[in-house]
Backbone as a chain_set.jsonl record, in Angstrom:
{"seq": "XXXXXXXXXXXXXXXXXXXXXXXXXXXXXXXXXXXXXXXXXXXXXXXXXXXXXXXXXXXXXXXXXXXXXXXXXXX", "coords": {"N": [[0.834, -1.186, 0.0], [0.061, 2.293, -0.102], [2.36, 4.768, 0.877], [4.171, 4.469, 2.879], [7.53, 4.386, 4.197], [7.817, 7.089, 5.822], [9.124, 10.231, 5.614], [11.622, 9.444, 4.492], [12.17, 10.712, 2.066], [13.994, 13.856, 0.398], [14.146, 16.821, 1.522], [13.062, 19.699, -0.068], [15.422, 22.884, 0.248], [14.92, 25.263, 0.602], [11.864, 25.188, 0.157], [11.965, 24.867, 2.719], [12.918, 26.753, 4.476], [10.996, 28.895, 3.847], [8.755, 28.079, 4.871], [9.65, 28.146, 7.586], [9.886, 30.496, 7.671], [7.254, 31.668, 7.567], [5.704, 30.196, 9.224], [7.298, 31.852, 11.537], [6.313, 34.515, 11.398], [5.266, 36.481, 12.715], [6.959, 37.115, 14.616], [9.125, 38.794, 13.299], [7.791, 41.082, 13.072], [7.031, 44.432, 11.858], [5.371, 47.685, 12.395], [5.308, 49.807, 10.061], [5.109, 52.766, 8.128], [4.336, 51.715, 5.365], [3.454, 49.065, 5.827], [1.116, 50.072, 7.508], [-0.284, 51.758, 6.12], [-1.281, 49.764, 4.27], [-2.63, 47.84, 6.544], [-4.535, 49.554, 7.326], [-5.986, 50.34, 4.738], [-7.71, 47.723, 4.203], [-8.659, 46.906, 6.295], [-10.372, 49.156, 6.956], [-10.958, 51.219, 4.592], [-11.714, 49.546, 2.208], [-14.032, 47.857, 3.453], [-15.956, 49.94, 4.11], [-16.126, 50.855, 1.55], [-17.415, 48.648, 0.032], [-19.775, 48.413, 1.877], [-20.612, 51.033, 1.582], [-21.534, 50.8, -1.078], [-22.982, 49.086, -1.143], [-25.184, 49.686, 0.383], [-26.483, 51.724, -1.309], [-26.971, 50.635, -3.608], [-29.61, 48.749, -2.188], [-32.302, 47.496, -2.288], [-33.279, 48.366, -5.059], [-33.263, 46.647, -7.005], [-35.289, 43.66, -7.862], [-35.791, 40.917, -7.745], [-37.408, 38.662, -7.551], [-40.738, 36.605, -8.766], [-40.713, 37.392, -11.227], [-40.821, 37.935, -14.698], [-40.108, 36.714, -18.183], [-39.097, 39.376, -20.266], [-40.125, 41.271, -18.021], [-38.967, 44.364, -16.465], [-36.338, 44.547, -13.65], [-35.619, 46.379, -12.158], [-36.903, 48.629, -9.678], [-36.498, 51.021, -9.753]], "CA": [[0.0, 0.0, 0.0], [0.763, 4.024, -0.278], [2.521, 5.455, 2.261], [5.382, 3.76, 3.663], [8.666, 4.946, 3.987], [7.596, 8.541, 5.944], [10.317, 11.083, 5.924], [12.549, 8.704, 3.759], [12.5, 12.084, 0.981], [14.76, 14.337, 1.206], [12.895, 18.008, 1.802], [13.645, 21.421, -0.337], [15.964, 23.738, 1.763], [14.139, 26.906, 0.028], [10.322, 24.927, 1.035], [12.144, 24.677, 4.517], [13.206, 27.839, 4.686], [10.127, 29.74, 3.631], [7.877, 27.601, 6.042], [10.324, 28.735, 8.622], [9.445, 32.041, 7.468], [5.9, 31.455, 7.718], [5.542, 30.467, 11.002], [8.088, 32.837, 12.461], [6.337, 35.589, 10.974], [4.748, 37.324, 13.704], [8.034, 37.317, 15.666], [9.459, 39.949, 12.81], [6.665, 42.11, 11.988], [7.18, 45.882, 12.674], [4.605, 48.851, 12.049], [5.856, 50.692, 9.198], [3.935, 52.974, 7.047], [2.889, 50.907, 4.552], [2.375, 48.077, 6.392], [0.494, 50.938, 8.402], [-1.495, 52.012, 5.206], [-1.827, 48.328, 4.037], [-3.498, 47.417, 7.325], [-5.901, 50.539, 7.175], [-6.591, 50.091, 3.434], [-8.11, 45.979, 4.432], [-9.754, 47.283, 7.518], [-11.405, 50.785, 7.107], [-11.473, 51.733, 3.315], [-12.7, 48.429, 1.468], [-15.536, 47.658, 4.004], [-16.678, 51.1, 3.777], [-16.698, 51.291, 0.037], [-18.367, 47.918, -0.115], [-20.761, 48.716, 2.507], [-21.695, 52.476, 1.08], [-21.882, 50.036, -2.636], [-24.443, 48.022, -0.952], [-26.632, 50.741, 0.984], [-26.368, 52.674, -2.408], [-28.161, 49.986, -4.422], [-30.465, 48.043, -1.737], [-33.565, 46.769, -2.776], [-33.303, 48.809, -6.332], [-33.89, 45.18, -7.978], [-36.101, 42.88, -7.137], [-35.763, 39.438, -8.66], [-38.578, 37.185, -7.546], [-41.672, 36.622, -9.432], [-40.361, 38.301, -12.693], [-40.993, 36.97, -16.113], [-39.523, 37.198, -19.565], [-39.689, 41.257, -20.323], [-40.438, 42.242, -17.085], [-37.634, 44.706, -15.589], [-35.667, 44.184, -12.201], [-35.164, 47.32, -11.684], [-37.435, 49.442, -9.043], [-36.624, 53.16, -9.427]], "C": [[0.882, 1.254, 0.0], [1.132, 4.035, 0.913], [3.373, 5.098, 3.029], [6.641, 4.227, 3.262], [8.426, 6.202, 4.571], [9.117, 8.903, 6.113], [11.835, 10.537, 5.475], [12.682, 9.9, 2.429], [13.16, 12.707, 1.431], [13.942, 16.178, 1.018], [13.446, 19.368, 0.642], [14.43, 22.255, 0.509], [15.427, 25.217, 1.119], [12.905, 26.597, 0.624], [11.053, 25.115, 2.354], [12.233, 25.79, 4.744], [12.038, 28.715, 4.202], [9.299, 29.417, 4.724], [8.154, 28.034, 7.231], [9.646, 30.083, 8.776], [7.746, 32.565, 7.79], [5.636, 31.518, 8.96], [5.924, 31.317, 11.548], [7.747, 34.266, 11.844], [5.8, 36.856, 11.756], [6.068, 37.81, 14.722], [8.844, 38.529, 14.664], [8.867, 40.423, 12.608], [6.965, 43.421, 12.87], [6.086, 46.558, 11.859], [5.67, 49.992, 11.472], [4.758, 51.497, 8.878], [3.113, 52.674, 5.669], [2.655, 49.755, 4.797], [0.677, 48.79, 7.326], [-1.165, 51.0, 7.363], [-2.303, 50.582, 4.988], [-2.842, 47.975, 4.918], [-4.916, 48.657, 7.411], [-6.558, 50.329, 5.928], [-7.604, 48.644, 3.756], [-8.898, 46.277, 5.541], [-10.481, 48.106, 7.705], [-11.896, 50.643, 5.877], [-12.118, 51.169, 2.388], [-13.658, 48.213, 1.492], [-16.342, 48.847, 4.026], [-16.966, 51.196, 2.437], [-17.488, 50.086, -0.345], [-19.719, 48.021, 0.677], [-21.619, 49.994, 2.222], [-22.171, 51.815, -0.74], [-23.44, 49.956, -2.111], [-24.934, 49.009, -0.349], [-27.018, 51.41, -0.485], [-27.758, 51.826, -3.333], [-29.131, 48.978, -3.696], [-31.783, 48.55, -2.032], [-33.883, 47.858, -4.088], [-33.601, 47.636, -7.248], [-34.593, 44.404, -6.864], [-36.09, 41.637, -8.546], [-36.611, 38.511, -8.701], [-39.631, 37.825, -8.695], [-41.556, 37.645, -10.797], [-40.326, 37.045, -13.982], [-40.083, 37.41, -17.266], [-39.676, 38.334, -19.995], [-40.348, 42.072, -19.43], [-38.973, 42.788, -16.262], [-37.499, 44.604, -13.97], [-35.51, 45.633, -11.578], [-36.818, 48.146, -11.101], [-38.128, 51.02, -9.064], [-36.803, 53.155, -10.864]], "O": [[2.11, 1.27, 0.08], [0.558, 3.528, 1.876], [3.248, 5.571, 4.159], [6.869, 4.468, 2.077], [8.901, 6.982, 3.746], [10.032, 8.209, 6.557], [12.908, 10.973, 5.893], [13.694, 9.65, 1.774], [13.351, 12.641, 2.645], [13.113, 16.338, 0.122], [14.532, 19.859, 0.952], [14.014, 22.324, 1.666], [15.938, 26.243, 1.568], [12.527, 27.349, 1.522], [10.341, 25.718, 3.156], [11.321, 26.084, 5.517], [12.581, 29.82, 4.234], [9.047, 30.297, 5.548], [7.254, 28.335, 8.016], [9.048, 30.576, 9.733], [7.317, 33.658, 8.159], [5.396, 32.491, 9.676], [5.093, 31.89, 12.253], [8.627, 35.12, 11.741], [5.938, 38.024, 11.392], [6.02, 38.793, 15.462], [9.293, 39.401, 15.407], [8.999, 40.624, 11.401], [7.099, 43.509, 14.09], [5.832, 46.119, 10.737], [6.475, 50.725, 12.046], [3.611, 51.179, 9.19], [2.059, 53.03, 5.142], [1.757, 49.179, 4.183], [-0.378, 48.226, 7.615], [-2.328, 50.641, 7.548], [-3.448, 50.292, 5.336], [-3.951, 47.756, 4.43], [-6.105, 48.366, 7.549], [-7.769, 50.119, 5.994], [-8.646, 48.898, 3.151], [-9.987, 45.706, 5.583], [-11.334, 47.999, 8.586], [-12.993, 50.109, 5.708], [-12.948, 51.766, 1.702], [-14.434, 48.175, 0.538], [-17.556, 48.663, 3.946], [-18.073, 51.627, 2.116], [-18.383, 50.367, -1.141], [-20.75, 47.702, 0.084], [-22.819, 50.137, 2.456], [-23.014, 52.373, -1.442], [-24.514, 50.456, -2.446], [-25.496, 49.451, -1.35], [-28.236, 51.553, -0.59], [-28.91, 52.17, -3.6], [-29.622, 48.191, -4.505], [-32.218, 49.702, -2.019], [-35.056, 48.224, -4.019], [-34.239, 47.848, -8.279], [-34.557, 44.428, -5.634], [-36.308, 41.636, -9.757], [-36.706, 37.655, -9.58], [-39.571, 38.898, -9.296], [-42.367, 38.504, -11.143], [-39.974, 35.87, -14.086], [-39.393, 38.426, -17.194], [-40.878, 38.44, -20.24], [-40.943, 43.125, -19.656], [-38.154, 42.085, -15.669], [-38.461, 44.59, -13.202], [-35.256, 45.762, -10.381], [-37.756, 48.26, -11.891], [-39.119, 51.693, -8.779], [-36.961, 54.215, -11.47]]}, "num_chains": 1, "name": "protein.A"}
């Protein structure tokens, strides 16, 4: 059957070394300014512009009970 022999490969030392990197990535992280911006851009400015999207066009369509040449649109 599959599967015998574990850890009989021998590993990447670049995969090892990135994984390293991976994990241990919280132990280098500093507050720069564009990690600064980065983290404000992903947390403030996205969800706001998706959230003023969606208030902008709620309930302007309506999709149920519509037929062939009847429009979706509300306003």
């Amino acid at each position: 059957m599959a599967g015998h022999n574990h850890g009989m490969t021998h590993s990447d030392p670049a995969f090892v070394k990135w994984n390293n990197m991976v994990v241990n990535r919280h132990k280098y992280f500093r507050w720069t300014p564009r990690t600064a911006w980065i983290t404000f851009a992903y947390v403030v400015l996205v969800p706001s512009i998706v959230g003023t999207a969606g208030y902008m066009v709620d309930g302007k369509w309506d999709m149920r009970g519509k037929r062939r040449g009847d429009l979706i649109s509300e306003f």
